[in-house]
PDB file of C-alpha atoms and ligand atoms in Angstrom:
ATOM      1  CA  MET N1260       8.339 -28.411 -10.261  1.00  0.00           C
ATOM      2  CA  PRO N1261       8.852 -28.726  -6.485  1.00  0.00           C
ATOM      3  CA  PRO N1262       9.934 -25.345  -4.938  1.00  0.00           C
ATOM      4  CA  GLY N1263      13.428 -26.809  -3.912  1.00  0.00           C
ATOM      5  CA  GLU N1264      14.054 -27.560  -7.566  1.00  0.00           C
ATOM      6  CA  ALA N1265      13.068 -24.098  -9.104  1.00  0.00           C
ATOM      7  CA  GLN N1266      15.729 -22.409 -11.086  1.00  0.00           C
ATOM      8  CA  VAL N1267      16.325 -18.911  -9.776  1.00  0.00           C
ATOM      9  CA  GLU N1268      17.746 -16.381 -12.391  1.00  0.00           C
ATOM     10  CA  ILE N1269      21.299 -15.000 -11.224  1.00  0.00           C
ATOM     11  CA  PRO N1270      21.298 -11.346 -12.081  1.00  0.00           C
ATOM     12  CA  ASP N1271      24.416  -9.260 -13.155  1.00  0.00           C
ATOM     13  CA  PRO N1272      25.674  -8.127  -9.821  1.00  0.00           C
ATOM     14  CA  ASP N1273      26.774  -4.833 -11.223  1.00  0.00           C
ATOM     15  CA  VAL N1274      23.217  -4.148 -12.620  1.00  0.00           C
ATOM     16  CA  VAL N1275      21.518  -5.072  -9.119  1.00  0.00           C
ATOM     17  CA  ARG N1276      24.101  -2.544  -7.339  1.00  0.00           C
ATOM     18  CA  ALA N1277      23.411   0.152 -10.093  1.00  0.00           C
ATOM     19  CA  VAL N1278      19.672  -0.027  -9.537  1.00  0.00           C
ATOM     20  CA  PHE N1279      19.393  -0.712  -5.750  1.00  0.00           C
ATOM     21  CA  GLY N1280      22.544   0.755  -4.547  1.00  0.00           C
ATOM     22  CA  SER N1281      22.973   0.273  -0.705  1.00  0.00           C
ATOM     23  CA  GLN N1282      19.675  -1.566  -0.706  1.00  0.00           C
ATOM     24  CA  GLU N1283      21.075  -4.404  -2.597  1.00  0.00           C
ATOM     25  CA  PRO N1284      21.041  -6.941   0.557  1.00  0.00           C
ATOM     26  CA  VAL N1285      17.552  -6.010   0.973  1.00  0.00           C
ATOM     27  CA  ILE N1286      16.347  -6.670  -2.613  1.00  0.00           C
ATOM     28  CA  ARG N1287      18.338  -9.901  -2.499  1.00  0.00           C
ATOM     29  CA  ALA N1288      16.474 -10.876   0.563  1.00  0.00           C
ATOM     30  CA  TYR N1289      12.982 -10.083  -0.947  1.00  0.00           C
ATOM     31  CA  ALA N1290      14.047 -11.959  -4.240  1.00  0.00           C
ATOM     32  CA  ASP N1291      14.783 -15.189  -1.835  1.00  0.00           C
ATOM     33  CA  ILE N1292      11.347 -14.666  -0.273  1.00  0.00           C
ATOM     34  CA  LEU N1293       9.621 -14.684  -3.500  1.00  0.00           C
ATOM     35  CA  ALA N1294      11.545 -17.611  -4.762  1.00  0.00           C
ATOM     36  CA  THR N1295      10.858 -19.698  -1.584  1.00  0.00           C
ATOM     37  CA  ARG N1296       7.728 -18.832   0.310  1.00  0.00           C
ATOM     38  CA  GLY N1297       6.327 -17.078  -2.739  1.00  0.00           C
ATOM     39  CA  ILE N1298       6.109 -20.420  -4.595  1.00  0.00           C
ATOM     40  CA  GLU N1299       5.176 -22.432  -1.754  1.00  0.00           C
ATOM     41  CA  TRP N1300       2.087 -20.352  -0.893  1.00  0.00           C
ATOM     42  CA  GLY N1301       1.278 -20.096  -4.548  1.00  0.00           C
ATOM     43  CA  LEU N1302       1.788 -16.304  -5.077  1.00  0.00           C
ATOM     44  CA  MET N1303       4.531 -17.065  -7.542  1.00  0.00           C
ATOM     45  CA  GLY N1304       4.586 -19.900 -10.195  1.00  0.00           C
ATOM     46  CA  PRO N1305       7.718 -21.879 -10.404  1.00  0.00           C
ATOM     47  CA  ARG N1306       8.173 -20.865 -13.934  1.00  0.00           C
ATOM     48  CA  GLU N1307       8.549 -17.324 -12.706  1.00  0.00           C
ATOM     49  CA  THR N1308      11.787 -17.747 -10.909  1.00  0.00           C
ATOM     50  CA  PRO N1309      14.156 -18.120 -13.816  1.00  0.00           C
ATOM     51  CA  ARG N1310      13.007 -14.625 -14.930  1.00  0.00           C
ATOM     52  CA  LEU N1311      12.488 -13.175 -11.244  1.00  0.00           C
ATOM     53  CA  TRP N1312      14.785 -10.292 -11.800  1.00  0.00           C
ATOM     54  CA  GLU N1313      14.199  -9.196 -15.320  1.00  0.00           C
ATOM     55  CA  ARG N1314      10.421  -9.800 -15.427  1.00  0.00           C
ATOM     56  CA  HIS N1315       9.508  -8.694 -11.947  1.00  0.00           C
ATOM     57  CA  LEU N1316      12.207  -7.015  -9.819  1.00  0.00           C
ATOM     58  CA  PHE N1317      13.805  -4.765 -12.403  1.00  0.00           C
ATOM     59  CA  ASN N1318      10.441  -4.350 -14.319  1.00  0.00           C
ATOM     60  CA  CYS N1319       9.013  -2.764 -11.158  1.00  0.00           C
ATOM     61  CA  ALA N1320      12.218  -0.812 -10.306  1.00  0.00           C
ATOM     62  CA  ALA N1321      11.836   0.748 -13.614  1.00  0.00           C
ATOM     63  CA  MET N1322       9.098   3.041 -12.023  1.00  0.00           C
ATOM     64  CA  MET N1323      11.196   4.332  -9.425  1.00  0.00           C
ATOM     65  CA  ASP N1324      12.577   7.506 -11.051  1.00  0.00           C
ATOM     66  CA  LEU N1325       8.919   8.563 -11.563  1.00  0.00           C
ATOM     67  CA  LEU N1326       8.063   9.044  -7.951  1.00  0.00           C
ATOM     68  CA  PRO N1327       8.566  12.417  -6.354  1.00  0.00           C
ATOM     69  CA  HIS N1328      10.991  12.461  -3.266  1.00  0.00           C
ATOM     70  CA  GLY N1329       9.312  11.858  -0.048  1.00  0.00           C
ATOM     71  CA  ALA N1330       6.127  10.708  -1.649  1.00  0.00           C
ATOM     72  CA  THR N1331       3.194   8.592  -0.027  1.00  0.00           C
ATOM     73  CA  VAL N1332       2.443   5.672  -2.200  1.00  0.00           C
ATOM     74  CA  ALA N1333      -0.441   3.346  -2.365  1.00  0.00           C
ATOM     75  CA  ASP N1334       0.176   0.119  -4.296  1.00  0.00           C
ATOM     76  CA  VAL N1335      -3.313  -1.325  -5.160  1.00  0.00           C
ATOM     77  CA  GLY N1336      -3.393  -5.103  -5.657  1.00  0.00           C
ATOM     78  CA  SER N1337       0.013  -5.526  -4.381  1.00  0.00           C
ATOM     79  CA  GLY N1338      -0.172  -9.337  -4.378  1.00  0.00           C
ATOM     80  CA  ALA N1339       3.298 -10.570  -3.547  1.00  0.00           C
ATOM     81  CA  GLY N1340       4.563  -6.915  -3.203  1.00  0.00           C
ATOM     82  CA  LEU N1341       4.844  -5.959  -6.807  1.00  0.00           C
ATOM     83  CA  PRO N1342       5.514  -3.171  -7.439  1.00  0.00           C
ATOM     84  CA  GLY N1343       5.112  -1.757  -3.973  1.00  0.00           C
ATOM     85  CA  LEU N1344       7.727  -3.595  -2.005  1.00  0.00           C
ATOM     86  CA  VAL N1345      10.405  -3.062  -4.906  1.00  0.00           C
ATOM     87  CA  LEU N1346       9.613   0.547  -4.730  1.00  0.00           C
ATOM     88  CA  ALA N1347       9.917   0.672  -0.846  1.00  0.00           C
ATOM     89  CA  ILE N1348      13.208  -1.127  -1.054  1.00  0.00           C
ATOM     90  CA  GLY N1349      14.782   0.878  -3.663  1.00  0.00           C
ATOM     91  CA  ARG N1350      13.693   4.239  -2.545  1.00  0.00           C
ATOM     92  CA  PRO N1351      13.935   4.443   1.192  1.00  0.00           C
ATOM     93  CA  ASP N1352      12.509   8.026   1.112  1.00  0.00           C
ATOM     94  CA  LEU N1353       8.960   6.687   0.368  1.00  0.00           C
ATOM     95  CA  LYS N1354       6.173   5.741   2.629  1.00  0.00           C
ATOM     96  CA  VAL N1355       4.170   2.865   1.149  1.00  0.00           C
ATOM     97  CA  SER N1356       0.798   1.313   1.685  1.00  0.00           C
ATOM     98  CA  LEU N1357       0.273  -2.030   0.147  1.00  0.00           C
ATOM     99  CA  ILE N1358      -3.531  -2.771  -0.489  1.00  0.00           C
ATOM    100  CA  GLU N1359      -4.654  -6.103  -0.946  1.00  0.00           C
ATOM    101  CA  PRO N1360      -8.021  -8.044  -0.671  1.00  0.00           C
ATOM    102  CA  LEU N1361      -6.882 -11.453  -0.321  1.00  0.00           C
ATOM    103  CA  GLN N1362      -6.141 -12.710   3.240  1.00  0.00           C
ATOM    104  CA  ARG N1363      -3.349 -15.070   2.231  1.00  0.00           C
ATOM    105  CA  ARG N1364      -1.451 -12.514   0.339  1.00  0.00           C
ATOM    106  CA  VAL N1365      -1.938  -9.936   3.182  1.00  0.00           C
ATOM    107  CA  THR N1366      -0.055 -12.348   5.650  1.00  0.00           C
ATOM    108  CA  PHE N1367       2.677 -12.987   2.943  1.00  0.00           C
ATOM    109  CA  LEU N1368       3.135  -9.243   2.781  1.00  0.00           C
ATOM    110  CA  GLN N1369       3.226  -8.642   6.541  1.00  0.00           C
ATOM    111  CA  LEU N1370       5.672 -11.305   6.966  1.00  0.00           C
ATOM    112  CA  ALA N1371       7.871  -9.948   4.284  1.00  0.00           C
ATOM    113  CA  VAL N1372       7.652  -6.386   5.656  1.00  0.00           C
ATOM    114  CA  GLU N1373       8.625  -7.483   8.932  1.00  0.00           C
ATOM    115  CA  GLU N1374      11.558  -9.857   7.758  1.00  0.00           C
ATOM    116  CA  LEU N1375      12.775  -6.972   5.546  1.00  0.00           C
ATOM    117  CA  GLY N1376      12.690  -4.426   8.436  1.00  0.00           C
ATOM    118  CA  LEU N1377      10.396  -2.169   6.516  1.00  0.00           C
ATOM    119  CA  GLN N1378       7.745  -1.730   9.061  1.00  0.00           C
ATOM    120  CA  ASP N1379       8.618   1.844   9.849  1.00  0.00           C
ATOM    121  CA  ARG N1380       7.324   3.138   6.495  1.00  0.00           C
ATOM    122  CA  VAL N1381       5.503   0.170   4.943  1.00  0.00           C
ATOM    123  CA  GLU N1382       1.980  -0.765   5.915  1.00  0.00           C
ATOM    124  CA  VAL N1383      -0.404  -3.471   4.668  1.00  0.00           C
ATOM    125  CA  LEU N1384      -3.884  -2.614   4.264  1.00  0.00           C
ATOM    126  CA  HIS N1385      -6.486  -5.455   3.792  1.00  0.00           C
ATOM    127  CA  GLY N1386      -9.407  -4.911   1.448  1.00  0.00           C
ATOM    128  CA  ARG N1387     -10.111  -3.797  -1.986  1.00  0.00           C
ATOM    129  CA  ALA N1388      -9.066  -0.406  -3.144  1.00  0.00           C
ATOM    130  CA  GLU N1389     -12.489   1.176  -3.524  1.00  0.00           C
ATOM    131  CA  GLU N1390     -13.387   0.234   0.271  1.00  0.00           C
ATOM    132  CA  PHE N1391     -10.787   2.592   1.686  1.00  0.00           C
ATOM    133  CA  ASP N1392     -11.288   6.144   2.879  1.00  0.00           C
ATOM    134  CA  PRO N1393      -7.875   7.623   2.105  1.00  0.00           C
ATOM    135  CA  GLY N1394      -8.206  10.638   4.287  1.00  0.00           C
ATOM    136  CA  VAL N1395      -5.785  13.221   2.741  1.00  0.00           C
ATOM    137  CA  GLY N1396      -4.937  10.860   0.055  1.00  0.00           C
ATOM    138  CA  PHE N1397      -1.681   9.557  -1.388  1.00  0.00           C
ATOM    139  CA  ASP N1398       0.779  11.444  -3.629  1.00  0.00           C
ATOM    140  CA  VAL N1399       0.869   8.353  -5.847  1.00  0.00           C
ATOM    141  CA  VAL N1400      -0.983   5.392  -6.499  1.00  0.00           C
ATOM    142  CA  THR N1401       0.623   2.541  -8.387  1.00  0.00           C
ATOM    143  CA  SER N1402      -0.724  -0.706  -9.891  1.00  0.00           C
ATOM    144  CA  ARG N1403       0.484  -3.587 -12.063  1.00  0.00           C
ATOM    145  CA  ALA N1404      -1.460  -6.396 -13.591  1.00  0.00           C
ATOM    146  CA  VAL N1405      -4.645  -5.675 -11.519  1.00  0.00           C
ATOM    147  CA  GLY N1406      -6.995  -4.524 -14.063  1.00  0.00           C
ATOM    148  CA  ALA N1407      -7.889  -2.654 -17.294  1.00  0.00           C
ATOM    149  CA  LEU N1408      -7.526   1.094 -17.126  1.00  0.00           C
ATOM    150  CA  THR N1409     -11.238   1.381 -17.588  1.00  0.00           C
ATOM    151  CA  LYS N1410     -11.683  -0.066 -14.264  1.00  0.00           C
ATOM    152  CA  LEU N1411      -8.402   1.084 -12.547  1.00  0.00           C
ATOM    153  CA  VAL N1412      -9.456   4.886 -12.839  1.00  0.00           C
ATOM    154  CA  GLY N1413     -12.611   4.288 -10.717  1.00  0.00           C
ATOM    155  CA  TRP N1414     -10.626   2.222  -7.878  1.00  0.00           C
ATOM    156  CA  CYS N1415      -7.424   4.286  -7.813  1.00  0.00           C
ATOM    157  CA  LEU N1416      -8.738   7.953  -8.354  1.00  0.00           C
ATOM    158  CA  PRO N1417     -10.370   8.390  -4.772  1.00  0.00           C
ATOM    159  CA  LEU N1418      -7.117   7.355  -3.261  1.00  0.00           C
ATOM    160  CA  VAL N1419      -5.009  10.027  -4.894  1.00  0.00           C
ATOM    161  CA  ARG N1420      -4.736  13.335  -3.095  1.00  0.00           C
ATOM    162  CA  SER N1421      -6.575  16.183  -4.434  1.00  0.00           C
ATOM    163  CA  GLY N1422      -5.098  19.278  -5.932  1.00  0.00           C
ATOM    164  CA  THR N1423      -2.159  19.269  -8.316  1.00  0.00           C
ATOM    165  CA  GLY N1424       0.741  16.646  -8.284  1.00  0.00           C
ATOM    166  CA  GLY N1425      -1.159  13.516  -7.277  1.00  0.00           C
ATOM    167  CA  GLN N1426      -0.906  10.800  -9.962  1.00  0.00           C
ATOM    168  CA  ILE N1427      -1.544   7.162 -10.815  1.00  0.00           C
ATOM    169  CA  LEU N1428       1.118   5.276 -12.253  1.00  0.00           C
ATOM    170  CA  ALA N1429      -0.056   1.927 -14.036  1.00  0.00           C
ATOM    171  CA  LEU N1430       2.730  -0.430 -15.245  1.00  0.00           C
ATOM    172  CA  LYS N1431       1.146  -1.658 -18.470  1.00  0.00           C
ATOM    173  CA  GLY N1432       3.684  -2.838 -20.937  1.00  0.00           C
ATOM    174  CA  ALA N1433       2.758  -3.302 -24.542  1.00  0.00           C
ATOM    175  CA  SER N1434      -0.904  -2.706 -23.983  1.00  0.00           C
ATOM    176  CA  ALA N1435      -0.597   0.808 -22.628  1.00  0.00           C
ATOM    177  CA  ALA N1436      -1.690   2.831 -25.748  1.00  0.00           C
ATOM    178  CA  ALA N1437      -4.690   0.560 -26.652  1.00  0.00           C
ATOM    179  CA  GLU N1438      -5.749   0.735 -22.904  1.00  0.00           C
ATOM    180  CA  VAL N1439      -5.594   4.558 -22.809  1.00  0.00           C
ATOM    181  CA  GLU N1440      -7.717   4.782 -25.872  1.00  0.00           C
ATOM    182  CA  LYS N1441     -10.200   2.302 -24.485  1.00  0.00           C
ATOM    183  CA  ALA N1442     -10.569   4.196 -21.376  1.00  0.00           C
ATOM    184  CA  ASP N1443     -11.180   7.695 -23.103  1.00  0.00           C
ATOM    185  CA  LYS N1444     -14.558   8.267 -21.570  1.00  0.00           C
ATOM    186  CA  GLU N1445     -13.550   7.427 -18.098  1.00  0.00           C
ATOM    187  CA  LEU N1446     -10.358   9.601 -18.221  1.00  0.00           C
ATOM    188  CA  ARG N1447     -12.445  12.653 -19.555  1.00  0.00           C
ATOM    189  CA  LYS N1448     -15.044  12.169 -16.915  1.00  0.00           C
ATOM    190  CA  ALA N1449     -12.461  12.086 -14.129  1.00  0.00           C
ATOM    191  CA  ARG N1450     -10.692  14.988 -15.792  1.00  0.00           C
ATOM    192  CA  LEU N1451      -7.325  12.987 -15.933  1.00  0.00           C
ATOM    193  CA  SER N1452      -4.483  13.626 -18.648  1.00  0.00           C
ATOM    194  CA  ALA N1453      -2.721  10.441 -19.678  1.00  0.00           C
ATOM    195  CA  GLU N1454       0.831  10.313 -20.603  1.00  0.00           C
ATOM    196  CA  ILE N1455       2.557   7.098 -21.841  1.00  0.00           C
ATOM    197  CA  VAL N1456       6.241   7.003 -20.519  1.00  0.00           C
ATOM    198  CA  SER N1457       8.728   4.174 -21.548  1.00  0.00           C
ATOM    199  CA  VAL N1458      11.054   3.550 -18.625  1.00  0.00           C
ATOM    200  CA  ARG N1459      13.762   1.072 -17.692  1.00  0.00           C
ATOM    201  CA  ALA N1460      15.471   0.503 -14.281  1.00  0.00           C
ATOM    202  CA  ASP N1461      19.121   0.476 -16.189  1.00  0.00           C
ATOM    203  CA  ALA N1462      20.596   0.717 -19.527  1.00  0.00           C
ATOM    204  CA  ARG N1463      21.219  -3.081 -19.346  1.00  0.00           C
ATOM    205  CA  THR N1464      17.379  -3.998 -18.365  1.00  0.00           C
ATOM    206  CA  GLU N1465      14.268  -4.422 -20.491  1.00  0.00           C
ATOM    207  CA  PRO N1466      12.340  -1.089 -21.103  1.00  0.00           C
ATOM    208  CA  THR N1467       8.760  -1.195 -19.906  1.00  0.00           C
ATOM    209  CA  THR N1468       5.679   1.072 -20.458  1.00  0.00           C
ATOM    210  CA  VAL N1469       3.884   3.005 -17.688  1.00  0.00           C
ATOM    211  CA  VAL N1470       0.719   4.959 -18.057  1.00  0.00           C
ATOM    212  CA  ARG N1471       0.758   8.124 -15.890  1.00  0.00           C
ATOM    213  CA  LEU N1472      -2.566   9.848 -14.987  1.00  0.00           C
ATOM    214  CA  ARG N1473      -2.793  13.335 -13.642  1.00  0.00           C
ATOM    215  CA  ARG N1474      -5.660  15.482 -12.486  1.00  0.00           C
ATOM    216  CA  GLY N1475      -6.488  18.522 -14.222  1.00  0.00           C
ATOM    217  CA  ALA N1476      -6.998  17.592 -17.823  1.00  0.00           C
TER     218      ALA N1476
HETATM  219  C1  LIG W1263      -2.529 -10.534 -11.051  1.00  0.00           C
HETATM  220  S1  LIG W1263      -2.442 -10.117  -9.326  1.00  0.00           S
HETATM  221  C2  LIG W1263      -1.078  -8.857  -9.592  1.00  0.00           C
HETATM  222  C3  LIG W1263      -0.331  -8.782  -8.196  1.00  0.00           C
HETATM  223  C4  LIG W1263       0.846  -7.874  -8.538  1.00  0.00           C
HETATM  224  N1  LIG W1263       0.654  -6.480  -8.497  1.00  0.00           N
HETATM  225  C5  LIG W1263       1.834  -8.128  -9.540  1.00  0.00           C
HETATM  226  O1  LIG W1263       2.126  -7.483 -10.402  1.00  0.00           O
HETATM  227  O2  LIG W1263       2.382  -9.358  -9.508  1.00  0.00           O
HETATM  228  C6  LIG W1263      -3.773  -8.952  -8.997  1.00  0.00           C
HETATM  229  C7  LIG W1263      -3.966  -8.640  -7.632  1.00  0.00           C
HETATM  230  O3  LIG W1263      -4.789  -7.686  -7.499  1.00  0.00           O
HETATM  231  C8  LIG W1263      -5.736  -7.778  -6.377  1.00  0.00           C
HETATM  232  N2  LIG W1263      -7.060  -7.079  -6.606  1.00  0.00           N
HETATM  233  C9  LIG W1263      -7.872  -7.458  -7.538  1.00  0.00           C
HETATM  234  N3  LIG W1263      -9.017  -6.524  -7.462  1.00  0.00           N
HETATM  235  C10 LIG W1263      -8.568  -5.487  -6.538  1.00  0.00           C
HETATM  236  C11 LIG W1263      -9.278  -4.379  -5.958  1.00  0.00           C
HETATM  237  N4  LIG W1263     -10.403  -3.927  -6.439  1.00  0.00           N
HETATM  238  N5  LIG W1263      -8.486  -3.688  -5.068  1.00  0.00           N
HETATM  239  C12 LIG W1263      -7.320  -3.963  -4.545  1.00  0.00           C
HETATM  240  N6  LIG W1263      -6.613  -5.177  -5.138  1.00  0.00           N
HETATM  241  C13 LIG W1263      -7.337  -5.945  -6.044  1.00  0.00           C
HETATM  242  C14 LIG W1263      -5.742  -9.342  -6.356  1.00  0.00           C
HETATM  243  O4  LIG W1263      -6.251  -9.854  -5.053  1.00  0.00           O
HETATM  244  C15 LIG W1263      -4.363  -9.763  -6.682  1.00  0.00           C
HETATM  245  O5  LIG W1263      -3.476  -9.849  -5.637  1.00  0.00           O
END
């Protein structure tokens, strides 16, 4: 399907307003970028646009309430900016670093950050998560559709600041419980406690499941 013919989901405006409040114009601008350049550059399949809001934007926004006020956030394997850009848009109190190893995706993210006017508090880091020296570390490390928990623990944990309060939030959907069980050895070794949380952006949007990992287990 040529990009121009892609059908874009039209979301309920009341829901968009309820979830994103005053940031509604910014999330709508990001949705446009995903549905145009995202498809042209091959970061989004044309089949994704009819479910862009429900499957991607609201799905990622469901994590928003799990993040502490003013947190520093690293989004590992950000791709086209999911969930990192959605969180940055919906929560203007956050400072967000988007970590992505593929150059094409990094360029896409840099353009999007600039066009959305987020450059004061969103940076794009080019590389694999395990290549970065996080310095003091991030309050929260997020990830969606990047790898199984068995691998994510090793990639994300070094990025989380030490001490209490630091956490990893992995958007997992239906596989959450099975993945936690499978990663039991890695979680014990890293002394991480796992909690499975069901969240939704709004009562009118689909629920999704997040695995929350915290130090000190
Ligand atoms: C399936 S895409 C998911 C993108 C986005 N998170 C989403 O939900 O649409 C996986 C992304 O993870 C990135 N990735 C894979 N291994 C990685 C690693 N070790 N560190 C950081 N990013 C990684 C890939 O380049 C790709 O952009």
